[in-house]
mmCIF file of C-alpha atoms in Angstrom:
data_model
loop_
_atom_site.group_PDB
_atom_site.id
_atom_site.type_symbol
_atom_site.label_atom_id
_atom_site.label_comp_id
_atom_site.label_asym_id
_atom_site.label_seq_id
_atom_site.Cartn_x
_atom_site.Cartn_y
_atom_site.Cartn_z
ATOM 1 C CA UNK S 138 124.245 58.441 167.942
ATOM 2 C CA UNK S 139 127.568 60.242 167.292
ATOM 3 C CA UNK S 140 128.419 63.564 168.981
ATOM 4 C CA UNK S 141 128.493 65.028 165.144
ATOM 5 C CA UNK S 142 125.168 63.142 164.566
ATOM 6 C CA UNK S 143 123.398 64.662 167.353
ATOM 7 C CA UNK S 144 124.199 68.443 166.624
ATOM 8 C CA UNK S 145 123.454 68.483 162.596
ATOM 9 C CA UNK S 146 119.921 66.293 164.083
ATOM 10 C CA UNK S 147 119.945 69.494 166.275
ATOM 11 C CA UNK S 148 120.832 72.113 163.469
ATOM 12 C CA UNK S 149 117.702 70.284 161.381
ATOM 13 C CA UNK S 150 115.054 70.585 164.109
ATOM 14 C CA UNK S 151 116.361 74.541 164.815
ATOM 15 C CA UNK S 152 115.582 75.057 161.142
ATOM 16 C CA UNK S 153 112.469 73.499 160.861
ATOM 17 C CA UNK S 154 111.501 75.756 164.206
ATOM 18 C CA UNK S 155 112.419 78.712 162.345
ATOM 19 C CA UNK S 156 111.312 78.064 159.277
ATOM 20 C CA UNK S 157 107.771 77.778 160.749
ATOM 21 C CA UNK S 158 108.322 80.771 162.680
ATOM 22 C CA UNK S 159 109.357 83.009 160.006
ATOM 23 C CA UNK S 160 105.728 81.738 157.891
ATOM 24 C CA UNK S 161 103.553 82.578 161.036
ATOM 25 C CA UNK S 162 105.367 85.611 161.489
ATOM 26 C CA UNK S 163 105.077 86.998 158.596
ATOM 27 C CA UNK S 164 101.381 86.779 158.926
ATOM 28 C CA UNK S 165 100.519 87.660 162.321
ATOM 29 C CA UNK S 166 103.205 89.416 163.464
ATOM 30 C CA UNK S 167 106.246 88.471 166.016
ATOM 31 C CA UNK S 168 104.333 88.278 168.933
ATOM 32 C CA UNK S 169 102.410 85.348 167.651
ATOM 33 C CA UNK S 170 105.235 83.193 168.350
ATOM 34 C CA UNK S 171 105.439 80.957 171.094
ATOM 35 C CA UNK S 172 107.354 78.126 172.177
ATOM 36 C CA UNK S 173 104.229 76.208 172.856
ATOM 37 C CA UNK S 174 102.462 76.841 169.567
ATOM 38 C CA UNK S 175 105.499 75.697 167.500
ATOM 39 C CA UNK S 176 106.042 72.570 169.779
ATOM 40 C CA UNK S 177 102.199 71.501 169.301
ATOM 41 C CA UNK S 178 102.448 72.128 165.585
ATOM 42 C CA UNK S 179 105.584 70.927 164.775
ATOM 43 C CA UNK S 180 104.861 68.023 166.884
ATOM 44 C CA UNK S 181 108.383 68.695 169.079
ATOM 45 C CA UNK S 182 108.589 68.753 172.623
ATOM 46 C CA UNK S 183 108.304 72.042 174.642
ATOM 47 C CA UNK S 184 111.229 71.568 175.925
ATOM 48 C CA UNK S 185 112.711 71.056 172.825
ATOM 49 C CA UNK S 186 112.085 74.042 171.220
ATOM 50 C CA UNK S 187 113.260 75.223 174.548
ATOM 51 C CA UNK S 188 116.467 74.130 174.642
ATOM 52 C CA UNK S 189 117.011 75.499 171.328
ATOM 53 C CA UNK S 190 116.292 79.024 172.344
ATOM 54 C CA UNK S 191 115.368 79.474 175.820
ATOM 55 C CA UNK S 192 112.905 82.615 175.614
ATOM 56 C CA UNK S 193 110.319 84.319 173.671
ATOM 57 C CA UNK S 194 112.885 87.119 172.633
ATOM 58 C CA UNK S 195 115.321 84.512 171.848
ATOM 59 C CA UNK S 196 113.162 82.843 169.496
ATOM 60 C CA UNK S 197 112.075 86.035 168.184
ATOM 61 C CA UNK S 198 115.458 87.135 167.119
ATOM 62 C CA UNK S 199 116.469 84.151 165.667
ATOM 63 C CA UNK S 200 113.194 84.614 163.559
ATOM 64 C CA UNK S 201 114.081 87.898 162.282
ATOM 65 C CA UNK S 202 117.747 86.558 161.558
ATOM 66 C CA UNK S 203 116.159 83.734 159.346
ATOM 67 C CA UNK S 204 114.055 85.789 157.439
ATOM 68 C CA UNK S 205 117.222 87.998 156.674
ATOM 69 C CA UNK S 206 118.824 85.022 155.106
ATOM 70 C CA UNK S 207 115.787 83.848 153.372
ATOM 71 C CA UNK S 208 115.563 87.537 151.969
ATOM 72 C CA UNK S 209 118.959 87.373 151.051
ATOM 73 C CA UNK S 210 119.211 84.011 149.491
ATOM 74 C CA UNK S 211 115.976 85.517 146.997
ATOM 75 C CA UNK S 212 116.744 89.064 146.565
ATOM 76 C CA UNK S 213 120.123 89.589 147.314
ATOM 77 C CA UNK S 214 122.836 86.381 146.137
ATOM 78 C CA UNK S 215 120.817 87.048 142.252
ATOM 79 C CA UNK S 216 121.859 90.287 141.794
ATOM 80 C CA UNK S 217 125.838 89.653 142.630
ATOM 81 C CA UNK S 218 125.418 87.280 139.737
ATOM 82 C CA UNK S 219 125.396 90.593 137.486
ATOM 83 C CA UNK S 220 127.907 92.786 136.764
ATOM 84 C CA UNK S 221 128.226 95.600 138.330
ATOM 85 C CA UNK S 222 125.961 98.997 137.021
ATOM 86 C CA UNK S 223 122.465 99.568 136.210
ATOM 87 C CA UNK S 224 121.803 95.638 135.475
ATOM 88 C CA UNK S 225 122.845 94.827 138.737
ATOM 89 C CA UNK S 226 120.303 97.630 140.009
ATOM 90 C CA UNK S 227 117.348 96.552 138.413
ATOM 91 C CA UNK S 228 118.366 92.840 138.927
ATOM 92 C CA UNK S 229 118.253 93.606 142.198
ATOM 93 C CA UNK S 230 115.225 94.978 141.744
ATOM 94 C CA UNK S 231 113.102 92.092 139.990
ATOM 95 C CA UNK S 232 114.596 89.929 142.430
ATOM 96 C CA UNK S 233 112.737 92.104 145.117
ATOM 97 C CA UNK S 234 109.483 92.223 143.680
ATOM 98 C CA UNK S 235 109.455 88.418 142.838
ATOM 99 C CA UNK S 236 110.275 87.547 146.712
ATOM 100 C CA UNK S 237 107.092 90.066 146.971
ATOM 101 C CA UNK S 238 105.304 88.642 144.101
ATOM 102 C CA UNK S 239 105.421 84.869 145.470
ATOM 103 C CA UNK S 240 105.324 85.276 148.269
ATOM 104 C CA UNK S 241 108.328 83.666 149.591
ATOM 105 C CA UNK S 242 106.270 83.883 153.439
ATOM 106 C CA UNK S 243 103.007 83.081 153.111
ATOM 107 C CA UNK S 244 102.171 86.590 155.257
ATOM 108 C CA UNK S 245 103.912 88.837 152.173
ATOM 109 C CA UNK S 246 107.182 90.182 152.918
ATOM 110 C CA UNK S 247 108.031 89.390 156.563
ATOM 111 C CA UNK S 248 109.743 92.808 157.117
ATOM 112 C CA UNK S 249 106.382 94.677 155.960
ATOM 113 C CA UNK S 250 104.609 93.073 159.125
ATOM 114 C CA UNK S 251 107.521 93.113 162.018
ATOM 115 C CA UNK S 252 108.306 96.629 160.956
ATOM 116 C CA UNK S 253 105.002 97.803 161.629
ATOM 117 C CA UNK S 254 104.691 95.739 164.830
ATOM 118 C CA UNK S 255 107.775 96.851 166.324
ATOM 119 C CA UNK S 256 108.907 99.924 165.087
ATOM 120 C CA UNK S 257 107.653 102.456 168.077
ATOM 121 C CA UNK S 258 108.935 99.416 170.439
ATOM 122 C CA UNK S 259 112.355 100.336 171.610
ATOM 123 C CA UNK S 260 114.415 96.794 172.395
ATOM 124 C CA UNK S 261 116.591 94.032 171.017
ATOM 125 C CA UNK S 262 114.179 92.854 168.214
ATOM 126 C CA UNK S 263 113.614 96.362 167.091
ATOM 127 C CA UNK S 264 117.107 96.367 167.010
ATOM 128 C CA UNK S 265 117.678 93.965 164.824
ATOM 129 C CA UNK S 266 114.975 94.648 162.507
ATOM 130 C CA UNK S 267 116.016 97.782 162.309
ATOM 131 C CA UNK S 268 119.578 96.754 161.625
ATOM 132 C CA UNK S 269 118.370 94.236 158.520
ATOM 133 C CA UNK S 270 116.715 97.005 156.761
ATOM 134 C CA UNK S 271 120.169 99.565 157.270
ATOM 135 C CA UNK S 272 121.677 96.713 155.926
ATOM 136 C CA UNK S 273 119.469 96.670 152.981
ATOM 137 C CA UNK S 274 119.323 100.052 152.028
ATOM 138 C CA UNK S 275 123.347 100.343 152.029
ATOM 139 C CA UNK S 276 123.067 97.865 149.972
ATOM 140 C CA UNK S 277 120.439 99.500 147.574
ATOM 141 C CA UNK S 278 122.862 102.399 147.890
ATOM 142 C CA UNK S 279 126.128 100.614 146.863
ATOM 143 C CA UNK S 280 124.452 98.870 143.693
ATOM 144 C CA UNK S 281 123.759 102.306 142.853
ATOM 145 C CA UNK S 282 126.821 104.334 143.761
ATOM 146 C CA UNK S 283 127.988 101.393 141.500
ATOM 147 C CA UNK S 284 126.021 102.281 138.447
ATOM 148 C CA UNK S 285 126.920 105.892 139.268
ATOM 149 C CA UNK S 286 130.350 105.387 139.075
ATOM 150 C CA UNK S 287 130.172 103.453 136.007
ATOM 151 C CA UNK S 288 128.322 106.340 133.844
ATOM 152 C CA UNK S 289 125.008 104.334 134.309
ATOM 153 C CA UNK S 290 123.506 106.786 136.283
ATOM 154 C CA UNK S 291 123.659 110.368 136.152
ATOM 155 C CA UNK S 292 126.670 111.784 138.155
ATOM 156 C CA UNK S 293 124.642 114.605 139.894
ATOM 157 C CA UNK S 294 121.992 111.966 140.704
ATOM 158 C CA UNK S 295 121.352 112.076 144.913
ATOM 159 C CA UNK S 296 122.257 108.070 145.391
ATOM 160 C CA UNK S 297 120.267 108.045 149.159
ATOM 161 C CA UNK S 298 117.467 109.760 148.001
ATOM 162 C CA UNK S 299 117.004 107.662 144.859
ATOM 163 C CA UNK S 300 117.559 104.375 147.004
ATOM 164 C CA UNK S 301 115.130 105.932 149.756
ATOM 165 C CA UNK S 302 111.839 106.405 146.393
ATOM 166 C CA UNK S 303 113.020 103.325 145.310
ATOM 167 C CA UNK S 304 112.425 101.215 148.413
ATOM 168 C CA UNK S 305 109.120 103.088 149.108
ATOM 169 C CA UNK S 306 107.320 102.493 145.836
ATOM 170 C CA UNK S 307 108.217 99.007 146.060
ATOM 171 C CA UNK S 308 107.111 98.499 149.313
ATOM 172 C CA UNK S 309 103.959 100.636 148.878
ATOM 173 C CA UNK S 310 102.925 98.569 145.450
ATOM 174 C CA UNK S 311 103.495 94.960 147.871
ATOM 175 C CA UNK S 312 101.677 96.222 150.804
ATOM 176 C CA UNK S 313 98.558 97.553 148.800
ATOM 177 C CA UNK S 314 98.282 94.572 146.460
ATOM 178 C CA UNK S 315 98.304 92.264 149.170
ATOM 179 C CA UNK S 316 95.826 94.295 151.518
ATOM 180 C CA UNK S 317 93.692 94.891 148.128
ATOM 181 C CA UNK S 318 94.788 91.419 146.409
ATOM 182 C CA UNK S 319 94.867 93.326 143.373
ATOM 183 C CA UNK S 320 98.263 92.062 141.642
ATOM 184 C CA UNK S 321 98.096 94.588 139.348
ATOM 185 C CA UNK S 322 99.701 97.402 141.928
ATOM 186 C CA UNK S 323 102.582 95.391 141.338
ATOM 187 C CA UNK S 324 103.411 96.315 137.966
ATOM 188 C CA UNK S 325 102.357 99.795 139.047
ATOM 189 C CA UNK S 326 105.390 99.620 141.607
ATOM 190 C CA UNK S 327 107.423 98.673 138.594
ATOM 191 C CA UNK S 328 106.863 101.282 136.728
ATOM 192 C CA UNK S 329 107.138 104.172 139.380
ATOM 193 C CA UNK S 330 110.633 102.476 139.722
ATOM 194 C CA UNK S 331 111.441 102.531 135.802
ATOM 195 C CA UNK S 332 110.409 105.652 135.914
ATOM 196 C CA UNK S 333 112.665 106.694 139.021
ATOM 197 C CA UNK S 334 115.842 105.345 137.342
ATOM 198 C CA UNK S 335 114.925 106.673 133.595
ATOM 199 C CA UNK S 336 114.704 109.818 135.290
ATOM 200 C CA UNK S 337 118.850 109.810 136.414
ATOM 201 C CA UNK S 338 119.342 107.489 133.341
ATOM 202 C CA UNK S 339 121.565 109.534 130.787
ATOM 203 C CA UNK S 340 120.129 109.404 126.938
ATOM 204 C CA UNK S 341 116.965 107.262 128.590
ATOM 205 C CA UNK S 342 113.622 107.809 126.656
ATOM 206 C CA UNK S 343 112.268 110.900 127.377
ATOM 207 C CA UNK S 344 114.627 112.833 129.542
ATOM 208 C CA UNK S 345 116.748 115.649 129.317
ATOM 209 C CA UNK S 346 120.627 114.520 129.557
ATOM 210 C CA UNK S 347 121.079 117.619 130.640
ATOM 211 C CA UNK S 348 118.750 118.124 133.308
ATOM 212 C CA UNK S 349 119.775 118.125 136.612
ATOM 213 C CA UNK S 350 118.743 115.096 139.028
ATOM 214 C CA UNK S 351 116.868 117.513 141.190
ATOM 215 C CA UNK S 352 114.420 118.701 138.446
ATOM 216 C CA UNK S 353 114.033 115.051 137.808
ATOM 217 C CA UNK S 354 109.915 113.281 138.638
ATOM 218 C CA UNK S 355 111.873 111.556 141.926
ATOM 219 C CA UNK S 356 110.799 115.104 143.878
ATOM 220 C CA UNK S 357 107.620 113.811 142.991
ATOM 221 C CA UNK S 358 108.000 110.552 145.063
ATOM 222 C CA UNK S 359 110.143 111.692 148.158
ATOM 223 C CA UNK S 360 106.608 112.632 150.513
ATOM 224 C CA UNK S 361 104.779 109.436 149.946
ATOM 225 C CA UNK S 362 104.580 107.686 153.077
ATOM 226 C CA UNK S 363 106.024 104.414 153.699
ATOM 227 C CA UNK S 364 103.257 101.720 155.225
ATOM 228 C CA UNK S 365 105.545 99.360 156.582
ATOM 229 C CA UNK S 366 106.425 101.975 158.737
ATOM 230 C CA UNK S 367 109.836 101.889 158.782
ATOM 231 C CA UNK S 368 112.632 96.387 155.427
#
């Protein structure tokens, strides 16, 4: 076998390896990864899983970086199909809750279960789940500075807070309908996040176009708790 034959034969196996890591993950947390469960069911050597990673931790953070491009490839490359503004927002935003909806890992969202698992865990995998979800919400935060800038949004409208409500109703409607497999708290998550964005939407149903963003029902959101403890 060629030199260039051996490393995409390589590049396959480390996928598959994640891949299956990222689905157990997902549903049982980081810590129920090991090199020997993925060798017995992936029928691989030990020590070739090994050799493609070298440690727990190793294979741990090379979990977490799959699921970010999973994530991405689902929620985030849809939504830079749209212009942007307040399509691209709630683009964004469908694209979210069908990655939830799916699920794309058979667990739910993989974020909802490593955040929780790791998030009063100081080291290197905190670290890095900690840096996907910054990642997200700037990104959250951009789409909507966006749709500020463009007149989408009202102008007062606080774009961190908003993306903060947003990303907790959304998570809170996922989490409960999976832990009550009740699909309906979905579309209740949908609407808290219409309503969220009608409420700094300018000439939306039933608002005020005058109203300032801080009279606006998002105060209402801002002290419910986040269960993933932390995406």
């Amino acid at each position: 076998m060629s030199t260039d034959g051996r490393v995409l034969k390589g590049e396959r196996t480390r996928a598959v390896i994640l891949g299956r890591a990222a689905d157990i993950a997902s549903a049982e947390g980081l810590e129920g990864l090991s090199i020997g469960r993925l060798a017995t069911e992936l029928r691989i050597s030990k020590s070739g899983v090994f050799t493609h990673f070298g440690s727990k931790e190793e294979l741990q953070l090379a979990t977490v970086a799959k699921a970010v491009e999973v994530f991405r490839a689902h929620v985030v490359e849809p939504a830079l199909v749209v212009p942007e503004g307040l399509g691209r927002v709630r683009a964004l935003l469908d694209a979210w809750q069908r990655y939830q909806r799916q699920p794309v890992f058979p667990g739910g969202c993989f974020f909802h279960s490593t955040m929780a698992e790791f998030d009063a865990r100081p080291g290197r995998v905190r670290d890095a789940i900690a840096s996907s979800q910054r990642d997200w919400r700037a990104f959250l935060e951009r789409c909507l500075r966006e749709a500020r800038d463009r007149g989408d949004i009202d102008a007062s409208a606080d774009v961190p807070q908003l993306a903060f409500e947003l990303d907790a109703v959304c998570r809170t409607g996922a989490a409960h309908a999976l832990l009550h497999d009740d699909p309906s708290l979905y579309d209740r998550a949908t609407r808290a996040a219409d309503t969220l964005l009608a409420a700094v939407t300018p000439g939306a149903p039933g608002t005020d176009p005058g109203a300032p963003a801080q009279a606006s029902p998002t105060r209402r959101v801002s002290g419910r708790p986040c269960t993933t403890g932390g995406r």
